[in-house]
PDB file of C-alpha atoms in Angstrom:
ATOM      1  CA  MET P 669       0.000   0.000   0.000  1.00 47.00           C
ATOM      2  CA  ALA P 670       2.620   2.529   1.053  1.00 44.00           C
ATOM      3  CA  GLU P 671       4.563   2.214  -2.205  1.00 47.00           C
ATOM      4  CA  ASN P 672       1.547   3.583  -4.088  1.00 49.00           C
ATOM      5  CA  MET P 673       1.442   6.694  -1.921  1.00 50.00           C
ATOM      6  CA  LYS P 674       3.091   9.646  -3.640  1.00 52.00           C
ATOM      7  CA  LYS P 675       5.310  12.033  -1.727  1.00 50.00           C
ATOM      8  CA  LEU P 676       3.941  15.507  -2.222  1.00 47.00           C
ATOM      9  CA  VAL P 677       5.558  18.781  -3.207  1.00 47.00           C
ATOM     10  CA  PRO P 678       4.966  21.862  -1.027  1.00 47.00           C
ATOM     11  CA  SER P 679       2.495  23.650  -3.339  1.00 48.00           C
ATOM     12  CA  CYS P 680      -1.213  22.829  -3.263  1.00 70.00           C
ATOM     13  CA  LEU P 681      -0.803  20.121  -0.629  1.00 78.00           C
ATOM     14  CA  TYR P 682      -4.494  20.059   0.205  1.00 76.00           C
ATOM     15  CA  ASP P 683      -5.505  19.282  -3.387  1.00 78.00           C
ATOM     16  CA  GLN P 684      -2.676  16.799  -3.859  1.00 83.00           C
ATOM     17  CA  VAL P 685      -3.654  14.799  -0.783  1.00 84.00           C
ATOM     18  CA  PHE P 686      -7.271  14.779  -1.960  1.00 83.00           C
ATOM     19  CA  GLU P 687      -6.227  13.515  -5.396  1.00 80.00           C
ATOM     20  CA  ASN P 688      -3.849  10.936  -3.919  1.00 84.00           C
ATOM     21  CA  ILE P 689      -6.454   9.365  -1.641  1.00 84.00           C
ATOM     22  CA  LYS P 690      -9.121   9.627  -4.325  1.00 80.00           C
ATOM     23  CA  ARG P 691      -6.865   7.790  -6.788  1.00 81.00           C
ATOM     24  CA  MET P 692      -6.347   4.947  -4.323  1.00 83.00           C
ATOM     25  CA  ILE P 693     -10.103   4.565  -3.794  1.00 81.00           C
ATOM     26  CA  ARG P 694     -10.874   4.752  -7.501  1.00 78.00           C
ATOM     27  CA  SER P 695      -8.186   2.191  -8.289  1.00 78.00           C
ATOM     28  CA  GLY P 696      -9.909  -0.248  -5.952  1.00 79.00           C
ATOM     29  CA  GLU P 697      -7.008  -0.336  -3.488  1.00 84.00           C
ATOM     30  CA  PHE P 698      -9.526   0.732  -0.865  1.00 85.00           C
ATOM     31  CA  LYS P 699     -12.956  -0.831  -1.297  1.00 86.00           C
ATOM     32  CA  PRO P 700     -16.359   0.051   0.210  1.00 85.00           C
ATOM     33  CA  GLY P 701     -16.265  -0.555   3.947  1.00 87.00           C
ATOM     34  CA  ASP P 702     -12.459  -0.423   4.171  1.00 89.00           C
ATOM     35  CA  LEU P 703     -10.961   1.686   6.934  1.00 90.00           C
ATOM     36  CA  LEU P 704      -8.437   4.227   5.660  1.00 90.00           C
ATOM     37  CA  PRO P 705      -5.111   4.568   7.491  1.00 88.00           C
ATOM     38  CA  GLY P 706      -5.230   7.015  10.398  1.00 88.00           C
ATOM     39  CA  GLU P 707      -4.269  10.665  10.063  1.00 87.00           C
ATOM     40  CA  ASN P 708      -0.788  10.075  11.478  1.00 89.00           C
ATOM     41  CA  ALA P 709      -0.117   7.188   9.098  1.00 89.00           C
ATOM     42  CA  LEU P 710      -1.396   9.120   6.081  1.00 88.00           C
ATOM     43  CA  ALA P 711       0.640  12.172   7.062  1.00 87.00           C
ATOM     44  CA  GLU P 712       3.804  10.091   7.292  1.00 88.00           C
ATOM     45  CA  MET P 713       3.130   8.279   4.014  1.00 86.00           C
ATOM     46  CA  MET P 714       2.596  11.522   2.098  1.00 85.00           C
ATOM     47  CA  GLY P 715       5.067  13.721   3.939  1.00 86.00           C
ATOM     48  CA  VAL P 716       2.528  16.346   5.010  1.00 86.00           C
ATOM     49  CA  SER P 717       1.004  17.579   8.248  1.00 87.00           C
ATOM     50  CA  ARG P 718      -2.036  16.108   9.970  1.00 87.00           C
ATOM     51  CA  VAL P 719      -3.823  19.407   9.320  1.00 88.00           C
ATOM     52  CA  THR P 720      -3.455  18.904   5.572  1.00 88.00           C
ATOM     53  CA  ILE P 721      -4.630  15.299   5.845  1.00 88.00           C
ATOM     54  CA  ARG P 722      -7.620  16.379   7.914  1.00 86.00           C
ATOM     55  CA  GLN P 723      -8.626  18.981   5.322  1.00 86.00           C
ATOM     56  CA  ALA P 724      -8.456  16.448   2.498  1.00 86.00           C
ATOM     57  CA  LEU P 725     -10.477  13.901   4.474  1.00 87.00           C
ATOM     58  CA  LYS P 726     -13.090  16.537   5.211  1.00 84.00           C
ATOM     59  CA  ARG P 727     -13.449  17.253   1.511  1.00 81.00           C
ATOM     60  CA  LEU P 728     -13.793  13.543   0.736  1.00 83.00           C
ATOM     61  CA  SER P 729     -16.375  13.232   3.492  1.00 82.00           C
ATOM     62  CA  GLU P 730     -18.405  16.179   2.200  1.00 77.00           C
ATOM     63  CA  ALA P 731     -18.361  14.580  -1.257  1.00 73.00           C
ATOM     64  CA  GLY P 732     -19.784  11.372   0.187  1.00 75.00           C
ATOM     65  CA  VAL P 733     -16.728   9.311  -0.759  1.00 81.00           C
ATOM     66  CA  ILE P 734     -15.897   8.441   2.848  1.00 84.00           C
ATOM     67  CA  ARG P 735     -17.660   8.561   6.193  1.00 85.00           C
ATOM     68  CA  THR P 736     -15.710   9.577   9.268  1.00 84.00           C
ATOM     69  CA  TYR P 737     -16.634   8.192  12.676  1.00 85.00           C
ATOM     70  CA  ARG P 738     -15.333   9.589  15.936  1.00 81.00           C
ATOM     71  CA  GLY P 739     -13.054   7.090  17.608  1.00 79.00           C
ATOM     72  CA  LYS P 740     -12.967   4.812  14.569  1.00 82.00           C
ATOM     73  CA  GLY P 741     -11.639   6.738  11.574  1.00 86.00           C
ATOM     74  CA  SER P 742     -12.625   7.159   7.943  1.00 88.00           C
ATOM     75  CA  VAL P 743     -14.407   4.392   6.045  1.00 90.00           C
ATOM     76  CA  VAL P 744     -14.820   4.209   2.256  1.00 88.00           C
ATOM     77  CA  ALA P 745     -18.514   4.771   1.532  1.00 83.00           C
ATOM     78  CA  VAL P 746     -18.857   4.237  -2.244  1.00 76.00           C
ATOM     79  CA  ASP P 747     -17.722   1.761  -4.859  1.00 74.00           C
ATOM     80  CA  TRP P 748     -16.096   4.532  -6.860  1.00 68.00           C
ATOM     81  CA  LYS P 749     -14.208   2.156  -9.123  1.00 64.00           C
ATOM     82  CA  GLY P 750     -17.342   0.234 -10.019  1.00 61.00           C
ATOM     83  CA  LEU P 751     -19.373   3.373 -10.580  1.00 57.00           C
ATOM     84  CA  LEU P 752     -16.911   5.341 -12.658  1.00 59.00           C
ATOM     85  CA  ASP P 753     -15.168   2.760 -14.801  1.00 59.00           C
ATOM     86  CA  GLU P 754     -15.885   3.392 -18.463  1.00 56.00           C
ATOM     87  CA  GLY P 755     -19.430   2.230 -19.074  1.00 58.00           C
ATOM     88  CA  GLU P 756     -23.063   3.236 -19.046  1.00 57.00           C
ATOM     89  CA  PHE P 757     -23.046   5.186 -15.772  1.00 61.00           C
ATOM     90  CA  HIS P 758     -19.861   7.049 -16.664  1.00 67.00           C
ATOM     91  CA  ASP P 759     -21.397   7.992 -20.011  1.00 72.00           C
ATOM     92  CA  GLN P 760     -24.550   9.223 -18.272  1.00 70.00           C
ATOM     93  CA  ILE P 761     -22.514  11.491 -16.022  1.00 73.00           C
ATOM     94  CA  GLN P 762     -20.657  12.952 -18.993  1.00 75.00           C
ATOM     95  CA  GLN P 763     -23.918  13.525 -20.818  1.00 77.00           C
ATOM     96  CA  PHE P 764     -25.438  15.234 -17.795  1.00 78.00           C
ATOM     97  CA  GLN P 765     -22.346  17.423 -17.475  1.00 80.00           C
ATOM     98  CA  GLU P 766     -22.870  18.668 -21.021  1.00 84.00           C
ATOM     99  CA  VAL P 767     -26.565  19.358 -20.403  1.00 83.00           C
ATOM    100  CA  PHE P 768     -25.852  21.149 -17.134  1.00 83.00           C
ATOM    101  CA  PHE P 769     -23.251  23.489 -18.595  1.00 86.00           C
ATOM    102  CA  THR P 770     -25.414  24.237 -21.626  1.00 89.00           C
ATOM    103  CA  SER P 771     -28.209  25.180 -19.236  1.00 87.00           C
ATOM    104  CA  THR P 772     -25.820  27.201 -17.071  1.00 88.00           C
ATOM    105  CA  GLN P 773     -24.618  29.128 -20.111  1.00 92.00           C
ATOM    106  CA  ALA P 774     -28.203  30.020 -20.986  1.00 93.00           C
ATOM    107  CA  ARG P 775     -28.874  30.968 -17.394  1.00 92.00           C
ATOM    108  CA  ARG P 776     -25.847  33.283 -17.342  1.00 94.00           C
ATOM    109  CA  LEU P 777     -27.206  35.146 -20.347  1.00 95.00           C
ATOM    110  CA  ILE P 778     -30.739  35.517 -18.973  1.00 96.00           C
ATOM    111  CA  GLU P 779     -30.763  35.594 -15.158  1.00 96.00           C
ATOM    112  CA  PRO P 780     -28.691  38.766 -14.638  1.00 97.00           C
ATOM    113  CA  MET P 781     -31.256  40.573 -16.794  1.00 97.00           C
ATOM    114  CA  VAL P 782     -34.046  38.998 -14.732  1.00 97.00           C
ATOM    115  CA  SER P 783     -32.369  40.337 -11.592  1.00 98.00           C
ATOM    116  CA  ARG P 784     -32.047  43.796 -13.096  1.00 98.00           C
ATOM    117  CA  GLN P 785     -35.732  43.847 -14.027  1.00 98.00           C
ATOM    118  CA  ALA P 786     -36.691  42.575 -10.582  1.00 98.00           C
ATOM    119  CA  ALA P 787     -34.804  45.480  -9.027  1.00 98.00           C
ATOM    120  CA  LEU P 788     -36.850  47.812 -11.212  1.00 97.00           C
ATOM    121  CA  SER P 789     -40.328  46.368 -10.788  1.00 96.00           C
ATOM    122  CA  ALA P 790     -40.566  43.917  -7.842  1.00 96.00           C
ATOM    123  CA  SER P 791     -43.424  44.706  -5.493  1.00 96.00           C
ATOM    124  CA  GLU P 792     -43.246  44.625  -1.708  1.00 96.00           C
ATOM    125  CA  GLU P 793     -44.976  41.244  -1.816  1.00 96.00           C
ATOM    126  CA  ASP P 794     -42.404  39.932  -4.306  1.00 96.00           C
ATOM    127  CA  ILE P 795     -39.539  41.133  -2.141  1.00 96.00           C
ATOM    128  CA  ALA P 796     -41.101  39.555   0.943  1.00 94.00           C
ATOM    129  CA  ARG P 797     -41.378  36.228  -0.924  1.00 93.00           C
ATOM    130  CA  MET P 798     -37.693  36.401  -1.875  1.00 93.00           C
ATOM    131  CA  GLU P 799     -36.741  37.145   1.702  1.00 92.00           C
ATOM    132  CA  ARG P 800     -38.711  34.126   2.944  1.00 90.00           C
ATOM    133  CA  ALA P 801     -37.102  31.961   0.270  1.00 88.00           C
ATOM    134  CA  MET P 802     -33.639  32.860   1.545  1.00 84.00           C
ATOM    135  CA  GLN P 803     -34.529  31.249   4.851  1.00 78.00           C
ATOM    136  CA  ASN P 804     -34.905  27.901   3.076  1.00 69.00           C
ATOM    137  CA  LYS P 805     -31.357  26.618   3.459  1.00 58.00           C
ATOM    138  CA  GLU P 806     -32.120  23.179   2.024  1.00 53.00           C
ATOM    139  CA  GLU P 807     -31.681  24.371  -1.562  1.00 52.00           C
ATOM    140  CA  GLN P 808     -28.861  26.835  -2.036  1.00 49.00           C
ATOM    141  CA  LEU P 809     -27.232  25.959  -5.345  1.00 50.00           C
ATOM    142  CA  VAL P 810     -29.716  23.919  -7.313  1.00 53.00           C
ATOM    143  CA  MET P 811     -32.456  25.445  -9.399  1.00 53.00           C
ATOM    144  CA  VAL P 812     -35.833  24.204  -8.154  1.00 55.00           C
ATOM    145  CA  PRO P 813     -38.855  24.276 -10.478  1.00 54.00           C
ATOM    146  CA  LEU P 814     -42.134  25.705  -9.238  1.00 55.00           C
ATOM    147  CA  THR P 815     -44.295  22.760 -10.335  1.00 54.00           C
ATOM    148  CA  GLY P 816     -45.966  21.151  -7.339  1.00 50.00           C
ATOM    149  CA  ARG P 817     -44.537  23.685  -4.876  1.00 51.00           C
ATOM    150  CA  SER P 818     -46.443  26.261  -2.878  1.00 48.00           C
ATOM    151  CA  SER P 819     -45.431  29.861  -3.639  1.00 51.00           C
ATOM    152  CA  GLU P 820     -44.549  30.082   0.051  1.00 55.00           C
ATOM    153  CA  LEU P 821     -42.003  27.244  -0.274  1.00 61.00           C
ATOM    154  CA  VAL P 822     -40.069  28.217  -3.397  1.00 78.00           C
ATOM    155  CA  ASP P 823     -36.299  28.617  -3.492  1.00 87.00           C
ATOM    156  CA  PHE P 824     -34.632  31.999  -3.914  1.00 91.00           C
ATOM    157  CA  HIS P 825     -34.131  31.845  -7.686  1.00 92.00           C
ATOM    158  CA  THR P 826     -37.712  30.789  -8.353  1.00 92.00           C
ATOM    159  CA  ALA P 827     -38.961  33.627  -6.142  1.00 93.00           C
ATOM    160  CA  LEU P 828     -36.780  36.049  -8.096  1.00 96.00           C
ATOM    161  CA  TRP P 829     -38.192  34.929 -11.452  1.00 96.00           C
ATOM    162  CA  MET P 830     -41.734  34.976 -10.062  1.00 94.00           C
ATOM    163  CA  SER P 831     -41.326  38.670  -9.271  1.00 96.00           C
ATOM    164  CA  LEU P 832     -41.485  39.479 -13.000  1.00 97.00           C
ATOM    165  CA  HIS P 833     -45.028  38.025 -13.267  1.00 96.00           C
ATOM    166  CA  ASN P 834     -44.317  36.761 -16.771  1.00 96.00           C
ATOM    167  CA  ASP P 835     -45.643  33.316 -17.701  1.00 94.00           C
ATOM    168  CA  VAL P 836     -43.291  32.967 -20.674  1.00 95.00           C
ATOM    169  CA  LEU P 837     -40.230  33.626 -18.518  1.00 95.00           C
ATOM    170  CA  MET P 838     -41.484  31.217 -15.868  1.00 93.00           C
ATOM    171  CA  LYS P 839     -41.687  28.463 -18.505  1.00 92.00           C
ATOM    172  CA  ILE P 840     -38.076  29.199 -19.413  1.00 92.00           C
ATOM    173  CA  TRP P 841     -37.121  28.997 -15.745  1.00 91.00           C
ATOM    174  CA  GLU P 842     -38.960  25.715 -15.325  1.00 88.00           C
ATOM    175  CA  HIS P 843     -36.957  24.263 -18.199  1.00 85.00           C
ATOM    176  CA  LEU P 844     -33.644  25.519 -16.798  1.00 86.00           C
ATOM    177  CA  ALA P 845     -34.470  24.259 -13.316  1.00 81.00           C
ATOM    178  CA  GLU P 846     -35.207  20.711 -14.451  1.00 77.00           C
ATOM    179  CA  THR P 847     -31.510  20.032 -15.066  1.00 70.00           C
ATOM    180  CA  SER P 848     -30.780  20.177 -11.343  1.00 62.00           C
ATOM    181  CA  ALA P 849     -33.035  17.299 -10.331  1.00 59.00           C
ATOM    182  CA  THR P 850     -30.586  14.720 -11.663  1.00 59.00           C
ATOM    183  CA  PHE P 851     -28.067  15.562  -8.930  1.00 57.00           C
ATOM    184  CA  ARG P 852     -30.233  13.797  -6.387  1.00 56.00           C
ATOM    185  CA  SER P 853     -29.585  10.458  -8.116  1.00 57.00           C
ATOM    186  CA  LEU P 854     -25.791  10.731  -8.212  1.00 61.00           C
ATOM    187  CA  PRO P 855     -23.752   8.733  -5.674  1.00 61.00           C
ATOM    188  CA  LEU P 856     -21.339  11.560  -4.844  1.00 65.00           C
ATOM    189  CA  ALA P 857     -22.757  14.480  -2.877  1.00 65.00           C
ATOM    190  CA  ALA P 858     -23.347  17.575  -4.992  1.00 68.00           C
ATOM    191  CA  PRO P 859     -22.157  21.001  -3.776  1.00 72.00           C
ATOM    192  CA  VAL P 860     -25.696  21.838  -2.670  1.00 67.00           C
ATOM    193  CA  HIS P 861     -25.179  19.380   0.204  1.00 67.00           C
ATOM    194  CA  ARG P 862     -21.777  20.724   1.273  1.00 71.00           C
ATOM    195  CA  ALA P 863     -21.673  23.222   4.124  1.00 72.00           C
ATOM    196  CA  ALA P 864     -19.060  25.627   2.751  1.00 75.00           C
ATOM    197  CA  GLN P 865     -20.756  26.020  -0.637  1.00 80.00           C
ATOM    198  CA  LYS P 866     -24.186  26.364   0.948  1.00 81.00           C
ATOM    199  CA  GLU P 867     -22.932  29.205   3.127  1.00 84.00           C
ATOM    200  CA  GLU P 868     -21.288  30.968   0.195  1.00 88.00           C
ATOM    201  CA  ALA P 869     -24.421  30.613  -1.941  1.00 87.00           C
ATOM    202  CA  GLN P 870     -26.469  32.099   0.878  1.00 89.00           C
ATOM    203  CA  ARG P 871     -24.108  35.070   1.063  1.00 92.00           C
ATOM    204  CA  GLN P 872     -24.423  35.627  -2.680  1.00 94.00           C
ATOM    205  CA  HIS P 873     -28.212  35.324  -2.535  1.00 94.00           C
ATOM    206  CA  GLU P 874     -28.275  37.971   0.174  1.00 94.00           C
ATOM    207  CA  ALA P 875     -26.212  40.340  -1.990  1.00 96.00           C
ATOM    208  CA  ILE P 876     -28.620  39.860  -4.917  1.00 97.00           C
ATOM    209  CA  PHE P 877     -31.632  40.259  -2.639  1.00 97.00           C
ATOM    210  CA  CYS P 878     -30.331  43.494  -1.099  1.00 97.00           C
ATOM    211  CA  ALA P 879     -29.739  44.953  -4.565  1.00 97.00           C
ATOM    212  CA  VAL P 880     -33.279  44.037  -5.652  1.00 97.00           C
ATOM    213  CA  ARG P 881     -34.797  45.323  -2.407  1.00 97.00           C
ATOM    214  CA  ASP P 882     -32.909  48.608  -2.773  1.00 97.00           C
ATOM    215  CA  HIS P 883     -33.890  48.870  -6.462  1.00 97.00           C
ATOM    216  CA  ASN P 884     -30.246  48.969  -7.514  1.00 98.00           C
ATOM    217  CA  GLN P 885     -30.463  47.503 -10.986  1.00 97.00           C
ATOM    218  CA  GLU P 886     -26.757  47.475 -11.803  1.00 97.00           C
ATOM    219  CA  TYR P 887     -25.758  45.781  -8.546  1.00 97.00           C
ATOM    220  CA  ALA P 888     -28.529  43.224  -9.005  1.00 97.00           C
ATOM    221  CA  TYR P 889     -27.164  42.458 -12.464  1.00 98.00           C
ATOM    222  CA  ILE P 890     -23.516  42.268 -11.352  1.00 97.00           C
ATOM    223  CA  HIS P 891     -24.157  40.132  -8.267  1.00 97.00           C
ATOM    224  CA  MET P 892     -26.220  37.651 -10.272  1.00 97.00           C
ATOM    225  CA  LEU P 893     -23.586  37.491 -13.004  1.00 97.00           C
ATOM    226  CA  TYR P 894     -20.970  36.702 -10.365  1.00 96.00           C
ATOM    227  CA  HIS P 895     -23.267  34.084  -8.841  1.00 95.00           C
ATOM    228  CA  CYS P 896     -23.787  32.326 -12.181  1.00 93.00           C
ATOM    229  CA  ASP P 897     -20.041  32.259 -12.825  1.00 94.00           C
ATOM    230  CA  TRP P 898     -19.446  30.886  -9.332  1.00 93.00           C
ATOM    231  CA  ILE P 899     -21.977  28.097  -9.830  1.00 89.00           C
ATOM    232  CA  LYS P 900     -20.275  27.119 -13.067  1.00 88.00           C
ATOM    233  CA  GLU P 901     -16.909  27.003 -11.290  1.00 88.00           C
ATOM    234  CA  VAL P 902     -18.208  25.027  -8.295  1.00 85.00           C
ATOM    235  CA  TYR P 903     -19.920  22.417 -10.435  1.00 84.00           C
ATOM    236  CA  GLY P 904     -16.976  22.319 -12.814  1.00 82.00           C
ATOM    237  CA  GLN P 905     -14.865  21.176  -9.870  1.00 79.00           C
ATOM    238  CA  TYR P 906     -17.592  18.714  -8.876  1.00 78.00           C
ATOM    239  CA  PHE P 907     -17.599  17.049 -12.275  1.00 77.00           C
ATOM    240  CA  ASN P 908     -13.800  17.119 -12.330  1.00 73.00           C
ATOM    241  CA  ASP P 909     -13.719  15.306  -8.979  1.00 69.00           C
ATOM    242  CA  PHE P 910     -16.353  12.897 -10.180  1.00 65.00           C
ATOM    243  CA  LEU P 911     -14.898  11.883 -13.533  1.00 63.00           C
ATOM    244  CA  LYS P 912     -11.130  12.202 -13.098  1.00 63.00           C
TER     245      LYS P 912
END
C-alpha cells in the first residue's frame, strides 16, 4: 500500500492529498467498507502535516466518498471504481455534465437581466417572498422548479423569477431548473449538500436580494452574473472530482 502513496511537493498540498487518496479509492485499493489509514499514518506516508490530511479527508467526506466516525476513523462509503469505470453510468454522467453546462450558459445570459428587471419592478410582496425563500437553506445551489410547490415554499431563484409576473419567462425557468433534479440520483454528494458552498451561496443570494430590495439595478445584475459564474466554477470542480 505505502509504495503507491506519492510524496507531495509543497504547493497545493491540500488538493494533492485529496487527489492521492481519491486515486487509491478509484483504483480499488480501498474498497467500500475499508478503513483508511489514520491521520498520522497518512501524514507520514505523504510527507505532510495532519492538518493537511484532515482537510483532504473533510473534503472527501463532504463529497460522500468516505464517512468519518469519531473514535474509529474514515471508512470508504462508495464503490467509486465500479461506478466510474468506463461504461453506461460514466457515459450518463458525462452527458449530464454537457446538459448542465449548456443550461448554465443560458442561465448566465438571462438571469442577470431577470435580476435587473426585478430590481426595477418587484413589489413589496415579491420582495417579501424572496426574503422568505432565503430562509430555506435546504436548496442553495440547485435550481428548483415551481411545479408542485407552494409559492410560500419556493427557493430563492424561483422567487426572483416569479417577481417578473411573466408566464413565458417562468416556462423558461422551469426548463432551466429541471436540469438540477438529476443531482439527487448521483452517488457523490453535490455542492448543494456541502456546508461551505451552501454558506457561500447564501451570502451571494443575500447580496442579490439586497440589490433588488434597494432597487439597484446594476448591482442586481452584477451580483447575479458573479453568482452564475461561481456556480459554473463550483460544479466544474464537482464534475472534475467525479470523472477524473
